[in-house]
């Protein structure tokens, strides 16, 4: 700690605090901080602040928004620097690439240490000649760099020209969920799901990167061999109409339930027998961790950090990315084997408790801060 007899001040720099994976990590770090000698705040570079930001602000976390102008906003750097000096910030924890760039520039010449965490990558991934020269310079003025999976770390090496030895992996961590059986039964009744059906489910925004299209094709193939299955898709997005049209074309509309956006979807996880994640790209999926905490076996694609979280044939099944036949076969093998569902679920819960708790994640970031 830089000020031995005083509070260490950590400021998280991010785009905003709307509901999402990066935002949940920040929220969990702050709420998981039990050290009175460590004080945390949030500095957002976009608006709106978002519901999680508002909730943290109301509960006492100093939170501010300073929306950036189009292009590179030099005034934002100046605002951030002034804020850092006025509030005597010791650690600037920058989440994602753009906040990192502004954060390093704002801390130039100050004693404030910069930490950069990469939370995920675009698909397909890419780079630029500018970053080949800029990023090593940014890294020189960065105290620590972390990534939320080994796959994300490798992307930083391959596309951002950062040195592997300088990047630590800290997996996301969450509070374990509690199953609400009554709520789950009410949802089943509301959706009209037969009691005998195996329920597959996913929770994600309806975006091309999540590859719901392949999931639906795989599910249609599953129904050819096992008609006692239902697929529940929780989420909303630009692809809603297209996916509903696909379901009609596949003639499986009676077996697929679209719920739309659900603000707090945890009870839907309790409904699922098997959790599905078919993404083209992932960092460390928070919903995947939530499913594991409830003892749900998972069928995932080999995308990003998925195979680091799900141990194939131990806590679930991992298939090649965008391979519909493999994905369908994995789904079908579990749908016909309730004992395997139970065993994978038990192992998933144990693995979660050992490696993906909010306590473990918070302790690792505290170590980065030097607390």
Short mmCIF file of C-alpha atoms in Angstrom, two decimals:
data_model
loop_
_atom_site.label_atom_id
_atom_site.label_comp_id
_atom_site.label_asym_id
_atom_site.label_seq_id
_atom_site.Cartn_x
_atom_site.Cartn_y
_atom_site.Cartn_z
CA UNK A 1 0.00 0.00 0.00
CA UNK A 2 1.38 3.36 -1.02
CA UNK A 3 0.04 5.17 2.05
CA UNK A 4 0.69 2.84 4.96
CA UNK A 5 -1.40 4.65 7.54
CA UNK A 6 -4.18 5.76 5.18
CA UNK A 7 -6.91 4.27 3.03
CA UNK A 8 -5.86 2.93 -0.37
CA UNK A 9 -8.10 4.52 -2.99
CA UNK A 10 -8.98 2.40 -6.03
CA UNK A 11 -10.93 3.93 -8.92
CA UNK A 12 -12.52 1.68 -11.56
CA UNK A 13 -12.61 3.21 -15.04
CA UNK A 14 -15.17 1.72 -17.42
CA UNK A 15 -17.59 2.61 -20.19
CA UNK A 16 -20.72 2.57 -18.00
CA UNK A 17 -22.40 0.45 -15.32
CA UNK A 18 -25.30 -1.03 -17.26
CA UNK A 19 -26.10 -4.75 -16.90
CA UNK A 20 -23.32 -6.80 -18.49
CA UNK A 21 -20.34 -9.06 -17.81
CA UNK A 22 -17.67 -6.38 -17.31
CA UNK A 23 -20.03 -4.36 -15.17
CA UNK A 24 -20.81 -7.41 -13.03
CA UNK A 25 -17.09 -7.95 -12.40
CA UNK A 26 -16.72 -4.35 -11.21
CA UNK A 27 -19.85 -4.65 -9.08
CA UNK A 28 -18.60 -7.91 -7.54
CA UNK A 29 -15.13 -6.49 -6.84
CA UNK A 30 -16.65 -3.51 -5.05
CA UNK A 31 -19.28 -5.46 -3.12
CA UNK A 32 -16.73 -8.20 -2.35
CA UNK A 33 -14.29 -5.69 -0.85
CA UNK A 34 -14.34 -6.34 2.89
CA UNK A 35 -11.10 -4.48 3.60
CA UNK A 36 -11.77 -1.16 5.41
CA UNK A 37 -8.33 0.07 4.30
CA UNK A 38 -9.41 -0.10 0.63
CA UNK A 39 -11.89 2.48 -0.71
CA UNK A 40 -13.35 2.05 -4.20
CA UNK A 41 -15.02 4.41 -6.67
CA UNK A 42 -16.19 4.35 -10.30
CA UNK A 43 -15.42 6.70 -13.21
CA UNK A 44 -17.57 6.11 -16.34
CA UNK A 45 -16.63 7.52 -19.73
CA UNK A 46 -20.08 6.98 -21.29
CA UNK A 47 -23.75 7.51 -20.43
CA UNK A 48 -26.23 6.43 -19.23
CA UNK A 49 -24.77 5.30 -15.93
CA UNK A 50 -26.96 2.20 -15.81
CA UNK A 51 -28.93 0.44 -13.06
CA UNK A 52 -25.95 -1.19 -11.35
CA UNK A 53 -24.13 2.14 -11.28
CA UNK A 54 -27.16 3.84 -9.75
CA UNK A 55 -27.50 1.08 -7.14
CA UNK A 56 -23.82 1.29 -6.16
CA UNK A 57 -24.04 5.08 -5.99
CA UNK A 58 -27.08 4.90 -3.72
CA UNK A 59 -25.30 2.42 -1.46
CA UNK A 60 -22.35 4.79 -0.97
CA UNK A 61 -19.87 4.10 -3.78
CA UNK A 62 -18.61 7.35 -5.28
CA UNK A 63 -19.67 7.12 -8.92
CA UNK A 64 -19.36 9.70 -11.69
CA UNK A 65 -19.96 9.90 -15.45
CA UNK A 66 -17.94 11.98 -17.88
CA UNK A 67 -19.25 11.15 -21.38
CA UNK A 68 -16.53 11.31 -24.02
CA UNK A 69 -16.87 13.24 -27.25
CA UNK A 70 -16.67 11.52 -30.66
CA UNK A 71 -13.15 10.64 -31.77
CA UNK A 72 -10.28 10.88 -29.33
CA UNK A 73 -11.46 13.19 -26.55
CA UNK A 74 -8.46 15.01 -25.08
CA UNK A 75 -10.75 16.84 -22.65
CA UNK A 76 -11.71 13.48 -21.10
CA UNK A 77 -8.06 12.83 -20.29
CA UNK A 78 -7.89 16.21 -18.58
CA UNK A 79 -11.11 15.56 -16.61
CA UNK A 80 -9.89 12.16 -15.48
CA UNK A 81 -6.49 13.55 -14.44
CA UNK A 82 -8.15 16.34 -12.42
CA UNK A 83 -10.44 13.79 -10.74
CA UNK A 84 -7.50 11.53 -9.88
CA UNK A 85 -5.57 14.40 -8.29
CA UNK A 86 -8.56 15.84 -6.40
CA UNK A 87 -9.53 12.44 -4.95
CA UNK A 88 -5.93 11.28 -4.40
CA UNK A 89 -6.46 8.03 -6.28
CA UNK A 90 -3.74 5.43 -5.65
CA UNK A 91 -4.84 2.74 -8.12
CA UNK A 92 -6.61 3.28 -11.45
CA UNK A 93 -8.20 -0.01 -12.49
CA UNK A 94 -9.09 0.30 -16.18
CA UNK A 95 -11.59 -2.19 -17.59
CA UNK A 96 -11.34 -2.77 -21.36
CA UNK A 97 -8.99 -1.22 -23.91
CA UNK A 98 -10.34 2.32 -24.42
CA UNK A 99 -10.55 3.12 -20.68
CA UNK A 100 -6.97 1.83 -20.42
CA UNK A 101 -5.71 4.26 -23.07
CA UNK A 102 -7.36 7.23 -21.37
CA UNK A 103 -6.25 5.98 -17.95
CA UNK A 104 -2.56 5.72 -18.83
CA UNK A 105 -2.55 9.20 -20.37
CA UNK A 106 -4.39 10.67 -17.39
CA UNK A 107 -1.87 9.19 -14.94
CA UNK A 108 1.19 10.38 -16.85
CA UNK A 109 3.65 11.85 -14.37
CA UNK A 110 1.48 10.96 -11.35
CA UNK A 111 2.20 8.38 -8.66
CA UNK A 112 -1.11 6.65 -9.39
CA UNK A 113 -0.62 3.04 -10.53
CA UNK A 114 -2.56 1.75 -13.53
CA UNK A 115 -4.06 -1.74 -13.78
CA UNK A 116 -5.60 -2.92 -17.05
CA UNK A 117 -8.08 -5.81 -17.25
CA UNK A 118 -9.19 -7.23 -20.60
CA UNK A 119 -12.67 -8.75 -20.32
CA UNK A 120 -13.33 -10.13 -23.78
CA UNK A 121 -12.67 -9.89 -27.49
CA UNK A 122 -14.59 -9.13 -30.65
CA UNK A 123 -15.31 -11.87 -33.18
CA UNK A 124 -13.55 -12.20 -35.48
CA UNK A 125 -10.57 -10.70 -33.68
CA UNK A 126 -8.34 -8.16 -35.37
CA UNK A 127 -5.51 -5.70 -34.81
CA UNK A 128 -3.89 -2.65 -36.40
CA UNK A 129 -0.41 -1.37 -37.09
CA UNK A 130 -0.99 1.52 -34.66
CA UNK A 131 -1.50 -0.84 -31.74
CA UNK A 132 1.73 -2.64 -32.54
CA UNK A 133 3.58 0.56 -31.61
CA UNK A 134 1.21 2.11 -29.07
CA UNK A 135 0.40 -0.86 -26.83
CA UNK A 136 3.96 -1.74 -25.74
CA UNK A 137 4.34 1.92 -24.72
CA UNK A 138 1.09 1.83 -22.75
CA UNK A 139 2.27 -1.38 -21.07
CA UNK A 140 5.47 0.36 -19.92
CA UNK A 141 3.36 2.71 -17.81
CA UNK A 142 1.00 0.02 -16.52
CA UNK A 143 1.58 -1.62 -13.14
CA UNK A 144 -0.29 -4.85 -13.93
CA UNK A 145 -2.23 -6.36 -16.84
CA UNK A 146 -4.83 -9.07 -16.24
CA UNK A 147 -7.17 -11.11 -18.44
CA UNK A 148 -10.28 -13.07 -17.47
CA UNK A 149 -9.18 -16.28 -19.22
CA UNK A 150 -6.10 -17.80 -20.81
CA UNK A 151 -7.81 -17.46 -24.21
CA UNK A 152 -8.26 -13.74 -23.60
CA UNK A 153 -4.63 -13.49 -22.47
CA UNK A 154 -3.47 -15.15 -25.70
CA UNK A 155 -5.55 -12.69 -27.70
CA UNK A 156 -3.72 -9.82 -25.99
CA UNK A 157 -0.45 -11.41 -27.09
CA UNK A 158 -1.57 -12.15 -30.65
CA UNK A 159 -3.55 -9.01 -31.43
CA UNK A 160 -2.40 -6.35 -28.96
CA UNK A 161 1.34 -7.14 -29.03
CA UNK A 162 1.64 -7.46 -25.25
CA UNK A 163 4.11 -9.81 -23.60
CA UNK A 164 2.66 -13.02 -22.19
CA UNK A 165 4.90 -12.91 -19.10
CA UNK A 166 3.37 -9.56 -18.13
CA UNK A 167 -0.25 -10.77 -18.16
CA UNK A 168 -1.92 -12.54 -15.23
CA UNK A 169 -5.15 -14.51 -15.53
CA UNK A 170 -7.85 -13.79 -12.96
CA UNK A 171 -11.07 -15.66 -13.62
CA UNK A 172 -14.38 -13.95 -13.01
CA UNK A 173 -16.09 -14.78 -9.73
CA UNK A 174 -19.68 -14.50 -8.58
CA UNK A 175 -21.87 -15.15 -5.57
CA UNK A 176 -23.41 -18.62 -5.80
CA UNK A 177 -27.11 -18.56 -6.63
CA UNK A 178 -29.80 -20.22 -4.55
CA UNK A 179 -32.37 -22.34 -6.35
CA UNK A 180 -35.97 -21.20 -5.95
CA UNK A 181 -38.00 -24.31 -6.63
CA UNK A 182 -41.40 -22.62 -6.23
CA UNK A 183 -40.46 -19.84 -8.66
CA UNK A 184 -39.09 -22.41 -11.12
CA UNK A 185 -42.31 -24.43 -11.00
CA UNK A 186 -44.36 -21.28 -11.56
CA UNK A 187 -42.24 -20.44 -14.62
CA UNK A 188 -42.68 -23.97 -16.01
CA UNK A 189 -46.43 -23.69 -15.63
CA UNK A 190 -46.45 -20.21 -17.15
CA UNK A 191 -44.48 -21.40 -20.18
CA UNK A 192 -46.59 -24.55 -20.51
CA UNK A 193 -43.67 -26.97 -20.37
CA UNK A 194 -44.66 -30.66 -19.97
CA UNK A 195 -43.43 -32.18 -16.71
CA UNK A 196 -41.72 -35.02 -18.59
CA UNK A 197 -39.59 -32.76 -20.83
CA UNK A 198 -35.85 -32.25 -20.50
CA UNK A 199 -35.41 -28.47 -20.44
CA UNK A 200 -32.49 -26.91 -22.28
CA UNK A 201 -31.98 -23.22 -21.68
CA UNK A 202 -29.79 -20.24 -22.41
CA UNK A 203 -29.62 -16.64 -21.20
CA UNK A 204 -27.93 -14.16 -23.54
CA UNK A 205 -28.61 -11.15 -25.68
CA UNK A 206 -29.90 -12.12 -29.13
CA UNK A 207 -26.76 -11.10 -30.99
CA UNK A 208 -24.91 -12.85 -33.84
CA UNK A 209 -21.88 -13.52 -31.62
CA UNK A 210 -24.01 -15.80 -29.41
CA UNK A 211 -24.84 -18.04 -32.42
CA UNK A 212 -28.42 -18.87 -31.45
CA UNK A 213 -28.97 -19.85 -35.08
CA UNK A 214 -26.73 -22.91 -34.72
CA UNK A 215 -28.30 -23.76 -31.36
CA UNK A 216 -31.77 -23.80 -32.89
CA UNK A 217 -30.66 -26.00 -35.79
CA UNK A 218 -29.07 -28.39 -33.30
CA UNK A 219 -32.20 -28.45 -31.16
CA UNK A 220 -34.34 -29.27 -34.21
CA UNK A 221 -32.07 -32.25 -34.81
CA UNK A 222 -32.41 -33.32 -31.18
CA UNK A 223 -36.20 -33.34 -31.51
CA UNK A 224 -35.97 -35.78 -34.40
CA UNK A 225 -34.76 -38.43 -31.91
CA UNK A 226 -36.23 -37.17 -28.63
CA UNK A 227 -39.48 -35.22 -28.73
CA UNK A 228 -39.63 -34.79 -24.94
CA UNK A 229 -37.43 -31.70 -24.86
CA UNK A 230 -38.03 -27.96 -24.57
CA UNK A 231 -35.66 -25.08 -25.30
CA UNK A 232 -36.04 -21.83 -23.32
CA UNK A 233 -34.29 -18.75 -24.71
CA UNK A 234 -34.05 -15.83 -22.27
CA UNK A 235 -33.00 -12.50 -23.71
CA UNK A 236 -33.78 -9.90 -26.33
CA UNK A 237 -31.92 -8.23 -29.14
CA UNK A 238 -31.78 -7.40 -32.82
CA UNK A 239 -32.14 -11.04 -33.87
CA UNK A 240 -35.46 -11.72 -32.13
CA UNK A 241 -37.56 -11.60 -35.31
CA UNK A 242 -35.04 -13.60 -37.33
CA UNK A 243 -34.77 -16.33 -34.70
CA UNK A 244 -38.53 -16.59 -34.31
CA UNK A 245 -38.82 -16.92 -38.09
CA UNK A 246 -36.18 -19.64 -38.03
CA UNK A 247 -38.12 -21.55 -35.37
CA UNK A 248 -41.25 -21.42 -37.52
CA UNK A 249 -39.34 -22.57 -40.59
CA UNK A 250 -37.90 -25.51 -38.63
CA UNK A 251 -41.43 -26.34 -37.39
CA UNK A 252 -40.32 -26.43 -33.75
CA UNK A 253 -42.17 -23.36 -32.46
CA UNK A 254 -44.20 -25.50 -30.04
CA UNK A 255 -40.95 -26.62 -28.36
CA UNK A 256 -39.08 -23.28 -28.17
CA UNK A 257 -39.99 -20.62 -25.61
CA UNK A 258 -38.76 -17.03 -26.12
CA UNK A 259 -39.14 -15.03 -22.90
CA UNK A 260 -37.76 -11.69 -24.07
CA UNK A 261 -35.65 -9.58 -21.73
CA UNK A 262 -35.82 -10.56 -18.06
CA UNK A 263 -34.19 -8.10 -15.63
CA UNK A 264 -33.38 -10.74 -13.01
CA UNK A 265 -33.32 -14.10 -14.83
CA UNK A 266 -31.80 -16.29 -12.08
CA UNK A 267 -35.05 -18.18 -11.48
CA UNK A 268 -35.01 -19.26 -15.11
CA UNK A 269 -31.67 -20.95 -14.49
CA UNK A 270 -33.42 -23.03 -11.86
CA UNK A 271 -35.89 -24.14 -14.55
CA UNK A 272 -33.18 -25.48 -16.87
CA UNK A 273 -31.96 -29.08 -16.68
CA UNK A 274 -29.06 -28.29 -19.02
CA UNK A 275 -27.51 -24.88 -19.73
CA UNK A 276 -26.46 -24.06 -23.30
CA UNK A 277 -23.85 -21.59 -24.56
CA UNK A 278 -23.21 -21.66 -28.32
CA UNK A 279 -21.17 -18.45 -28.73
CA UNK A 280 -18.57 -17.78 -31.40
CA UNK A 281 -16.56 -15.88 -28.76
CA UNK A 282 -16.57 -15.64 -24.94
CA UNK A 283 -14.31 -14.40 -22.17
CA UNK A 284 -15.57 -15.89 -18.93
CA UNK A 285 -19.36 -16.03 -19.14
CA UNK A 286 -20.99 -14.90 -15.90
CA UNK A 287 -24.22 -16.74 -16.72
CA UNK A 288 -22.21 -19.91 -17.28
CA UNK A 289 -20.76 -19.52 -13.79
CA UNK A 290 -24.23 -18.92 -12.37
CA UNK A 291 -25.48 -22.11 -14.00
CA UNK A 292 -22.57 -24.06 -12.51
CA UNK A 293 -23.25 -22.62 -9.06
CA UNK A 294 -26.75 -24.13 -9.30
CA UNK A 295 -25.37 -27.50 -10.30
CA UNK A 296 -26.38 -27.35 -13.95
CA UNK A 297 -24.43 -29.37 -16.53
CA UNK A 298 -23.46 -27.22 -19.51
CA UNK A 299 -23.05 -27.77 -23.23
CA UNK A 300 -20.72 -25.11 -24.65
CA UNK A 301 -18.73 -24.36 -27.77
CA UNK A 302 -14.93 -24.26 -27.73
CA UNK A 303 -14.92 -20.47 -27.79
CA UNK A 304 -12.69 -18.22 -25.71
CA UNK A 305 -12.61 -19.27 -22.07
CA UNK A 306 -15.48 -21.80 -22.26
CA UNK A 307 -13.28 -24.89 -22.20
CA UNK A 308 -11.31 -23.45 -19.29
CA UNK A 309 -14.51 -23.30 -17.26
CA UNK A 310 -16.29 -26.46 -18.42
CA UNK A 311 -14.23 -29.63 -18.14
CA UNK A 312 -15.31 -31.87 -21.01
CA UNK A 313 -17.10 -35.00 -19.85
CA UNK A 314 -16.75 -33.94 -16.22
CA UNK A 315 -18.88 -30.81 -15.70
CA UNK A 316 -20.50 -30.80 -19.12
CA UNK A 317 -19.64 -31.14 -22.79
CA UNK A 318 -17.49 -28.96 -25.05
CA UNK A 319 -17.97 -29.09 -28.82
CA UNK A 320 -16.08 -27.54 -31.71
CA UNK A 321 -17.08 -23.97 -32.44
CA UNK A 322 -20.08 -23.65 -34.79
CA UNK A 323 -20.34 -27.43 -35.34
CA UNK A 324 -24.08 -28.10 -35.40
CA UNK A 325 -23.79 -31.90 -35.62
CA UNK A 326 -21.47 -32.10 -32.60
CA UNK A 327 -23.62 -29.72 -30.62
CA UNK A 328 -26.80 -31.65 -31.38
CA UNK A 329 -25.17 -34.96 -30.44
CA UNK A 330 -23.93 -33.49 -27.14
CA UNK A 331 -27.41 -32.21 -26.32
CA UNK A 332 -29.01 -35.51 -27.27
CA UNK A 333 -26.58 -37.58 -25.20
CA UNK A 334 -27.51 -35.67 -22.05
CA UNK A 335 -31.24 -35.47 -22.75
CA UNK A 336 -31.38 -39.24 -22.73
CA UNK A 337 -29.32 -39.72 -19.59
CA UNK A 338 -30.73 -38.14 -16.39
CA UNK A 339 -28.05 -39.82 -14.26
CA UNK A 340 -25.32 -38.16 -16.33
CA UNK A 341 -27.12 -34.83 -15.93
CA UNK A 342 -27.00 -35.30 -12.17
CA UNK A 343 -23.31 -36.32 -12.09
CA UNK A 344 -22.14 -33.49 -14.35
CA UNK A 345 -24.23 -31.05 -12.31
CA UNK A 346 -22.63 -32.14 -9.04
CA UNK A 347 -19.14 -31.79 -10.52
CA UNK A 348 -20.01 -28.38 -11.98
CA UNK A 349 -21.08 -27.12 -8.56
CA UNK A 350 -17.88 -28.43 -6.94
CA UNK A 351 -15.70 -26.84 -9.63
CA UNK A 352 -17.48 -23.52 -9.22
CA UNK A 353 -16.94 -23.53 -5.45
CA UNK A 354 -13.24 -24.28 -5.91
CA UNK A 355 -12.35 -21.80 -8.65
CA UNK A 356 -15.01 -19.22 -9.52
CA UNK A 357 -16.27 -17.62 -6.32
CA UNK A 358 -16.40 -13.88 -5.78
CA UNK A 359 -14.21 -14.31 -2.69
CA UNK A 360 -11.40 -15.84 -4.74
CA UNK A 361 -11.64 -13.21 -7.48
CA UNK A 362 -11.70 -10.36 -4.95
CA UNK A 363 -8.65 -11.72 -3.12
CA UNK A 364 -6.68 -11.90 -6.38
CA UNK A 365 -7.52 -8.31 -7.35
CA UNK A 366 -6.72 -7.14 -3.81
CA UNK A 367 -3.30 -8.72 -4.28
CA UNK A 368 -2.90 -6.70 -7.51
CA UNK A 369 -3.75 -3.54 -5.61
CA UNK A 370 -1.15 -4.40 -2.97
CA UNK A 371 -3.62 -4.59 -0.09
#
